[in-house]
Short mmCIF file of C-alpha atoms in Angstrom, two decimals:
data_model
loop_
_atom_site.label_atom_id
_atom_site.label_comp_id
_atom_site.label_asym_id
_atom_site.label_seq_id
_atom_site.Cartn_x
_atom_site.Cartn_y
_atom_site.Cartn_z
CA MET A 23 -59.52 -8.55 -6.84
CA SER A 24 -57.24 -11.51 -6.59
CA VAL A 25 -58.62 -14.84 -5.41
CA ARG A 26 -56.83 -13.97 -1.94
CA ARG A 27 -58.12 -10.62 -1.35
CA ALA A 28 -61.53 -12.45 -2.38
CA ALA A 29 -60.82 -14.86 0.23
CA LEU A 30 -60.04 -12.59 3.20
CA LEU A 31 -63.25 -10.61 2.21
CA ALA A 32 -65.39 -14.13 2.36
CA ALA A 33 -63.86 -14.32 5.17
CA ALA A 34 -65.17 -10.62 6.61
CA THR A 35 -67.91 -11.18 5.79
CA LEU A 36 -69.14 -14.43 7.56
CA THR A 37 -71.09 -13.08 9.78
CA ALA A 38 -73.23 -11.52 6.57
CA PHE A 39 -74.01 -14.28 5.06
CA ALA A 40 -74.84 -16.51 7.73
CA ALA A 41 -77.47 -14.03 9.09
CA THR A 42 -78.54 -13.21 5.95
CA ALA A 43 -78.23 -15.34 3.24
CA CYS A 44 -80.68 -18.09 6.19
CA GLY A 45 -81.21 -16.30 8.86
CA GLY A 46 -78.96 -18.46 10.88
CA SER A 47 -76.69 -18.75 13.00
CA GLY A 48 -75.27 -22.50 10.32
CA SER A 49 -75.83 -25.29 13.07
CA SER A 50 -77.98 -27.78 11.44
CA ASP A 51 -80.93 -28.17 13.93
CA SER A 52 -83.10 -25.62 12.19
CA GLY A 53 -85.11 -24.81 15.71
CA GLY A 54 -88.38 -26.73 15.67
CA GLY A 55 -86.39 -30.27 16.20
CA LYS A 56 -86.11 -30.70 12.73
CA THR A 57 -82.78 -30.49 10.24
CA ALA A 58 -82.11 -27.47 8.22
CA VAL A 59 -80.40 -27.89 5.18
CA ARG A 60 -79.45 -24.52 2.75
CA ILE A 61 -79.36 -24.73 -0.30
CA ALA A 62 -77.70 -22.66 -2.91
CA TYR A 63 -79.12 -21.91 -6.23
CA GLN A 64 -79.64 -19.44 -9.58
CA ALA A 65 -81.14 -19.19 -12.29
CA ILE A 66 -79.61 -21.64 -14.67
CA PRO A 67 -82.72 -23.57 -16.70
CA ASN A 68 -81.71 -26.50 -15.63
CA ALA A 69 -83.17 -29.43 -13.71
CA ASP A 70 -82.19 -28.00 -10.45
CA LEU A 71 -84.62 -25.55 -10.64
CA VAL A 72 -87.16 -28.62 -10.91
CA VAL A 73 -86.96 -30.21 -8.06
CA LYS A 74 -87.38 -27.16 -6.33
CA ASP A 75 -90.50 -26.03 -8.57
CA GLN A 76 -92.03 -28.96 -7.33
CA ARG A 77 -90.84 -29.20 -4.56
CA LEU A 78 -89.48 -32.55 -5.25
CA LEU A 79 -87.07 -32.79 -1.72
CA GLU A 80 -89.40 -31.63 0.71
CA LYS A 81 -91.31 -34.00 -0.56
CA ALA A 82 -88.40 -36.42 0.38
CA LEU A 83 -87.80 -35.38 3.66
CA PRO A 84 -90.86 -34.56 5.03
CA ASP A 85 -88.78 -34.43 8.43
CA ALA A 86 -86.09 -31.86 7.20
CA ASP A 87 -86.36 -28.62 6.99
CA ILE A 88 -85.15 -26.95 3.43
CA LYS A 89 -84.09 -23.81 2.84
CA TRP A 90 -83.78 -23.29 -0.79
CA VAL A 91 -81.29 -19.31 -1.18
CA LYS A 92 -80.54 -17.57 -4.18
CA PHE A 93 -77.06 -16.77 -5.31
CA ASP A 94 -76.45 -14.89 -8.74
CA SER A 95 -72.50 -16.50 -9.43
CA GLY A 96 -70.77 -19.66 -8.14
CA ALA A 97 -68.09 -16.64 -7.13
CA ASP A 98 -70.86 -15.95 -3.97
CA VAL A 99 -71.69 -19.48 -3.20
CA ASN A 100 -67.87 -20.45 -1.86
CA THR A 101 -68.29 -16.99 0.17
CA ALA A 102 -71.36 -18.74 1.60
CA VAL A 103 -69.72 -21.82 2.34
CA ILE A 104 -67.07 -20.22 3.96
CA ALA A 105 -69.47 -18.81 5.52
CA GLY A 106 -70.38 -21.93 7.06
CA SER A 107 -74.19 -20.96 5.54
CA VAL A 108 -74.58 -23.51 2.90
CA ASP A 109 -74.47 -27.36 3.45
CA LEU A 110 -75.56 -28.56 -0.98
CA GLY A 111 -76.07 -26.47 -3.62
CA LEU A 112 -74.87 -25.20 -7.09
CA ALA A 113 -71.27 -23.49 -8.29
CA GLY A 114 -69.72 -23.31 -11.91
CA SER A 115 -66.31 -25.11 -12.09
CA SER A 116 -64.40 -22.81 -12.75
CA PRO A 117 -65.61 -22.16 -9.31
CA VAL A 118 -65.40 -25.40 -8.15
CA THR A 119 -61.88 -25.40 -9.13
CA LYS A 120 -61.05 -22.40 -6.97
CA GLY A 121 -62.47 -23.41 -3.33
CA LEU A 122 -60.41 -27.25 -4.15
CA SER A 123 -57.16 -24.90 -5.00
CA ALA A 124 -55.71 -22.61 -2.25
CA PRO A 125 -55.75 -20.30 -0.94
CA LEU A 126 -60.02 -21.66 -0.30
CA ASN A 127 -59.10 -25.58 0.60
CA ILE A 128 -63.03 -25.11 0.59
CA PRO A 129 -64.12 -28.83 2.18
CA TYR A 130 -66.82 -29.64 0.27
CA LYS A 131 -66.77 -32.21 -2.88
CA VAL A 132 -68.54 -32.88 -6.41
CA VAL A 133 -71.64 -34.90 -5.78
CA TRP A 134 -73.49 -34.30 -8.87
CA ILE A 135 -72.54 -32.53 -12.51
CA HIS A 136 -76.25 -30.54 -13.03
CA ASP A 137 -75.31 -29.75 -16.25
CA VAL A 138 -72.49 -29.42 -18.81
CA ILE A 139 -73.01 -25.62 -20.31
CA GLY A 140 -73.56 -25.45 -24.02
CA ASP A 141 -75.51 -22.33 -26.30
CA ASN A 142 -76.49 -20.50 -22.91
CA GLU A 143 -73.45 -18.93 -21.94
CA ALA A 144 -71.54 -17.12 -24.84
CA LEU A 145 -69.86 -13.51 -25.64
CA VAL A 146 -71.81 -11.37 -27.00
CA ALA A 147 -70.59 -8.33 -29.05
CA LYS A 148 -71.85 -4.68 -30.26
CA LYS A 149 -73.04 -5.27 -33.69
CA GLY A 150 -69.08 -3.66 -35.54
CA ILE A 151 -67.38 -6.13 -33.19
CA ASN A 152 -66.65 -9.14 -35.24
CA ASP A 153 -63.42 -10.89 -34.11
CA PHE A 154 -62.11 -11.67 -31.05
CA LYS A 155 -58.06 -8.77 -32.10
CA GLN A 156 -60.95 -5.95 -31.78
CA LEU A 157 -62.25 -7.04 -28.21
CA VAL A 158 -58.59 -4.98 -27.65
CA GLY A 159 -58.78 -2.13 -25.37
CA LYS A 160 -62.68 -2.82 -25.18
CA LYS A 161 -65.10 -3.16 -22.14
CA VAL A 162 -66.55 -6.10 -21.20
CA ALA A 163 -68.47 -8.09 -19.18
CA ALA A 164 -68.43 -11.18 -17.31
CA PRO A 165 -69.13 -12.47 -13.09
CA PHE A 166 -65.33 -12.78 -12.17
CA GLY A 167 -64.32 -16.21 -11.13
CA SER A 168 -67.65 -17.38 -12.86
CA THR A 169 -67.36 -20.01 -15.37
CA SER A 170 -67.62 -17.66 -17.75
CA HIS A 171 -64.96 -16.12 -16.43
CA TYR A 172 -62.86 -18.86 -17.52
CA SER A 173 -64.70 -19.24 -21.11
CA LEU A 174 -63.90 -15.41 -21.69
CA LEU A 175 -60.03 -15.71 -20.51
CA ALA A 176 -59.53 -19.24 -22.38
CA ALA A 177 -61.62 -17.93 -25.65
CA LEU A 178 -58.81 -15.01 -25.43
CA GLU A 179 -56.00 -17.12 -24.61
CA ASP A 180 -57.10 -19.82 -28.07
CA ALA A 181 -57.84 -16.02 -30.34
CA GLY A 182 -53.92 -14.78 -29.46
CA VAL A 183 -55.07 -11.76 -26.81
CA GLU A 184 -53.87 -11.30 -24.28
CA PRO A 185 -56.05 -10.38 -21.45
CA SER A 186 -54.72 -7.36 -19.63
CA ALA A 187 -55.46 -6.04 -23.46
CA VAL A 188 -58.88 -6.30 -23.07
CA ASN A 189 -60.46 -4.64 -19.71
CA ILE A 190 -62.64 -7.16 -18.60
CA ILE A 191 -65.07 -5.25 -16.00
CA ASP A 192 -66.43 -8.40 -13.14
CA LEU A 193 -70.95 -7.55 -13.39
CA GLN A 194 -73.78 -10.07 -12.68
CA PRO A 195 -75.61 -11.14 -15.65
CA GLN A 196 -77.76 -8.61 -14.86
CA ASP A 197 -75.65 -5.58 -13.72
CA ALA A 198 -73.66 -6.89 -17.44
CA LEU A 199 -77.48 -6.33 -19.47
CA ALA A 200 -77.34 -2.90 -17.41
CA ALA A 201 -74.51 -2.16 -18.68
CA TRP A 202 -74.60 -3.12 -21.78
CA THR A 203 -78.18 -1.20 -22.88
CA ARG A 204 -76.52 2.23 -21.12
CA GLY A 205 -73.24 1.96 -23.45
CA ASP A 206 -71.16 1.52 -20.45
CA ILE A 207 -69.29 -2.55 -22.05
CA ASP A 208 -68.72 -3.37 -25.37
CA ALA A 209 -69.05 -7.00 -24.87
CA ALA A 210 -69.72 -9.52 -21.99
CA TYR A 211 -70.03 -13.56 -21.13
CA VAL A 212 -73.70 -14.79 -20.10
CA TRP A 213 -74.93 -17.53 -19.11
CA THR A 214 -79.18 -17.45 -19.82
CA PRO A 215 -81.94 -16.09 -19.47
CA THR A 216 -79.39 -12.45 -19.58
CA LEU A 217 -77.56 -13.50 -22.64
CA GLY A 218 -81.35 -13.97 -24.68
CA GLU A 219 -81.74 -10.36 -24.10
CA LEU A 220 -77.78 -9.38 -25.42
CA GLU A 221 -78.74 -11.39 -27.97
CA LYS A 222 -81.25 -9.06 -29.41
CA ASP A 223 -78.82 -6.56 -30.66
CA GLY A 224 -76.33 -8.39 -30.03
CA LYS A 225 -73.19 -10.24 -32.11
CA VAL A 226 -72.14 -14.44 -30.72
CA LEU A 227 -68.30 -14.43 -31.40
CA ILE A 228 -68.09 -17.48 -29.48
CA THR A 229 -70.20 -19.52 -27.95
CA SER A 230 -69.22 -23.13 -24.35
CA ARG A 231 -70.14 -25.77 -26.22
CA GLU A 232 -67.53 -24.63 -28.93
CA LEU A 233 -64.90 -24.34 -26.28
CA ALA A 234 -66.65 -27.11 -25.22
CA ALA A 235 -64.79 -28.66 -28.37
CA GLN A 236 -61.70 -27.24 -28.19
CA GLY A 237 -61.28 -28.84 -24.87
CA LYS A 238 -62.65 -26.69 -22.86
CA ALA A 239 -65.70 -27.88 -21.16
CA THR A 240 -67.34 -26.21 -18.00
CA ALA A 241 -69.76 -27.73 -16.46
CA ASP A 242 -72.46 -26.80 -13.35
CA LEU A 243 -72.26 -28.50 -10.12
CA GLY A 244 -73.27 -29.19 -7.27
CA VAL A 245 -71.28 -29.83 -3.86
CA VAL A 246 -71.91 -30.33 -0.82
CA THR A 247 -69.70 -29.50 2.58
CA ASP A 248 -67.89 -32.17 3.58
CA ALA A 249 -69.54 -31.77 6.86
CA PHE A 250 -72.59 -32.52 6.33
CA ALA A 251 -72.28 -35.38 3.64
CA ALA A 252 -70.66 -36.95 6.58
CA LYS A 253 -73.18 -35.54 8.56
CA HIS A 254 -75.98 -36.78 6.71
CA PRO A 255 -75.99 -39.20 4.06
CA GLU A 256 -79.02 -40.23 4.08
CA ILE A 257 -80.08 -36.82 3.22
CA VAL A 258 -77.67 -36.55 0.63
CA SER A 259 -78.85 -39.50 -1.21
CA ALA A 260 -82.22 -38.15 -1.26
CA TRP A 261 -81.09 -35.14 -2.47
CA LEU A 262 -79.45 -37.14 -5.33
CA LYS A 263 -82.62 -39.14 -5.79
CA ALA A 264 -84.91 -35.55 -6.43
CA GLU A 265 -82.13 -34.91 -8.55
CA ASP A 266 -81.92 -37.85 -10.45
CA GLN A 267 -85.33 -37.39 -11.50
CA ALA A 268 -86.12 -34.49 -12.69
CA VAL A 269 -83.65 -34.91 -15.08
CA GLY A 270 -85.28 -37.91 -15.71
CA GLN A 271 -88.58 -35.81 -16.87
CA ALA A 272 -86.28 -33.79 -18.45
CA LYS A 273 -85.58 -35.64 -21.29
CA SER A 274 -89.73 -37.60 -20.55
CA ASP A 275 -91.82 -34.77 -20.07
CA PRO A 276 -89.59 -32.09 -21.78
CA ALA A 277 -93.14 -29.50 -21.00
CA LYS A 278 -93.46 -30.60 -18.04
CA ALA A 279 -89.80 -29.29 -17.06
CA ALA A 280 -90.07 -26.48 -18.37
CA ALA A 281 -93.32 -25.11 -17.10
CA SER A 282 -91.47 -25.30 -13.53
CA ILE A 283 -88.40 -23.73 -14.76
CA GLY A 284 -90.48 -21.35 -17.14
CA ARG A 285 -92.32 -20.16 -13.03
CA GLU A 286 -88.99 -20.25 -11.72
CA LEU A 287 -87.28 -18.32 -14.12
CA GLY A 288 -90.17 -15.72 -15.05
CA LEU A 289 -90.53 -17.31 -18.64
CA SER A 290 -93.25 -19.22 -20.90
CA THR A 291 -93.10 -22.77 -20.76
CA ALA A 292 -91.76 -22.60 -24.63
CA GLN A 293 -88.87 -19.95 -23.83
CA ALA A 294 -87.72 -22.08 -21.18
CA LYS A 295 -88.45 -25.27 -23.25
CA ALA A 296 -86.38 -23.82 -25.28
CA GLN A 297 -83.34 -22.50 -22.76
CA LEU A 298 -83.04 -25.99 -21.57
CA ALA A 299 -82.10 -27.16 -24.71
CA GLN A 300 -79.15 -25.67 -24.76
CA LEU A 301 -78.16 -27.93 -21.97
CA VAL A 302 -76.97 -31.50 -21.65
CA LEU A 303 -78.46 -33.11 -18.98
CA LEU A 304 -77.34 -36.52 -17.54
CA THR A 305 -79.19 -38.93 -15.28
CA ALA A 306 -77.33 -40.77 -12.31
CA LYS A 307 -76.29 -43.52 -14.37
CA GLU A 308 -74.75 -41.16 -16.52
CA GLN A 309 -72.43 -39.07 -14.37
CA ALA A 310 -71.17 -42.57 -12.82
CA GLY A 311 -69.33 -43.29 -16.15
CA PRO A 312 -65.54 -42.84 -16.71
CA GLN A 313 -66.61 -39.32 -18.47
CA TYR A 314 -67.85 -37.39 -15.78
CA LEU A 315 -67.47 -38.45 -11.71
CA GLY A 316 -67.17 -42.58 -12.52
CA LYS A 317 -67.51 -45.39 -9.30
CA PRO A 318 -65.81 -45.13 -6.41
CA GLY A 319 -62.55 -47.12 -7.81
CA ALA A 320 -62.32 -45.25 -10.35
CA PRO A 321 -62.59 -41.54 -10.75
CA GLY A 322 -64.38 -39.48 -13.75
CA GLU A 323 -62.30 -37.90 -16.00
CA LEU A 324 -64.00 -34.75 -14.42
CA ALA A 325 -61.18 -34.51 -11.69
CA VAL A 326 -58.90 -34.34 -15.31
CA ASN A 327 -60.85 -31.46 -16.47
CA LEU A 328 -61.33 -29.64 -13.11
CA HIS A 329 -56.94 -29.80 -12.60
CA ASP A 330 -56.43 -28.27 -15.99
CA ALA A 331 -58.44 -26.17 -15.73
CA ALA A 332 -56.82 -25.32 -11.83
CA VAL A 333 -53.28 -24.88 -14.73
CA PHE A 334 -55.08 -23.15 -16.09
CA LEU A 335 -56.34 -20.99 -13.78
CA LYS A 336 -52.79 -20.88 -12.22
CA GLY A 337 -51.79 -19.21 -15.78
CA GLN A 338 -54.65 -16.51 -15.36
CA LYS A 339 -52.69 -16.02 -11.37
CA ALA A 340 -55.81 -16.75 -10.40
CA VAL A 341 -55.13 -19.21 -8.07
CA ASP A 342 -52.54 -19.69 -5.90
CA ALA A 343 -51.23 -22.97 -7.12
CA VAL A 344 -52.25 -26.64 -8.74
CA PRO A 345 -53.46 -28.72 -7.06
CA ASP A 346 -52.70 -32.61 -7.09
CA LYS A 347 -55.08 -34.55 -9.57
CA THR A 348 -55.16 -36.67 -6.33
CA VAL A 349 -57.34 -33.71 -4.66
CA PHE A 350 -60.22 -33.21 -7.82
CA GLN A 351 -59.94 -37.52 -7.83
CA LYS A 352 -61.56 -36.88 -3.48
CA ALA A 353 -63.31 -34.39 -4.14
CA LEU A 354 -65.66 -36.49 -5.99
CA ALA A 355 -67.83 -37.82 -4.25
CA VAL A 356 -68.37 -41.13 -6.20
CA LYS A 357 -69.07 -43.40 -3.43
CA GLU A 358 -72.86 -41.35 -2.64
CA LEU A 359 -73.96 -41.43 -6.19
CA ALA A 360 -73.31 -44.96 -6.77
CA GLY A 361 -75.91 -45.55 -5.24
CA VAL A 362 -78.11 -43.31 -6.51
CA ALA A 363 -77.33 -44.60 -9.98
CA ALA A 364 -77.50 -48.42 -9.30
CA GLU A 365 -81.04 -48.42 -8.81
#
């Protein structure tokens, strides 16, 4: 599906998302006099699930109506933002790049880095497929518009395999697992916990950590709509503090953090702890460094990485045009982050 068609479908499904994802009109008033905060999250074993499970944001904002809404991919989060049914949320760097590029041009900004993706995303193939050349003519699944889709295309390009020579199928992780079990696909680029299931009888061809070492890094990013950030800066600040607190816990007491993640994902604490270790988590102070989001007046390298991703996606005809680097620099919420990083 083209990005343009996806944008049209996003607009067409506006009413459905507004009614089902958050059950409301998109207003910041929950109806009970409280400010509604609609947060998109995904089943990814990072500190965001610690914030959710331990109700850190609810404790910090007792006068707000916090609604956590689960999504399967960043592409779906983009659709919900376009529909006006999400204020804050997690989306991969590839969907965010698309969101900031034409034709979507979503008015949101990157306010947090939930994780730098490592071994928790990988391309797994059926036994007997040992290299990328053997994927030619085979069926390979990936959620279109996700970081794993971006990584799949990048890996094929680096291996000298034209993506058009591979039958790439748009499947969410759980659907990819079902197709894998039925024998309908030959490989899949997905993330944990689905990745762990595929690894039981498959072969890992490449991980996102390895791709990052080759200059194709991906991350899970926290975004906030421009309108919500302008209207509720105190809520954005509280959310950032909660995320930073959870990252601190994951670093100082990984067993406690893993217990929360395990409850959210239906995993044992040991399993969740192992998956958590596959990610690179950053504190607010670390994210304010030049390698990441940066500081006011000095946007970080994340803007360059997003621009480079847009160049790549344009070459794959996944976006209509590559925005100027300043678009990505302005999309880094360095002012909002600075207040938390300084504490």
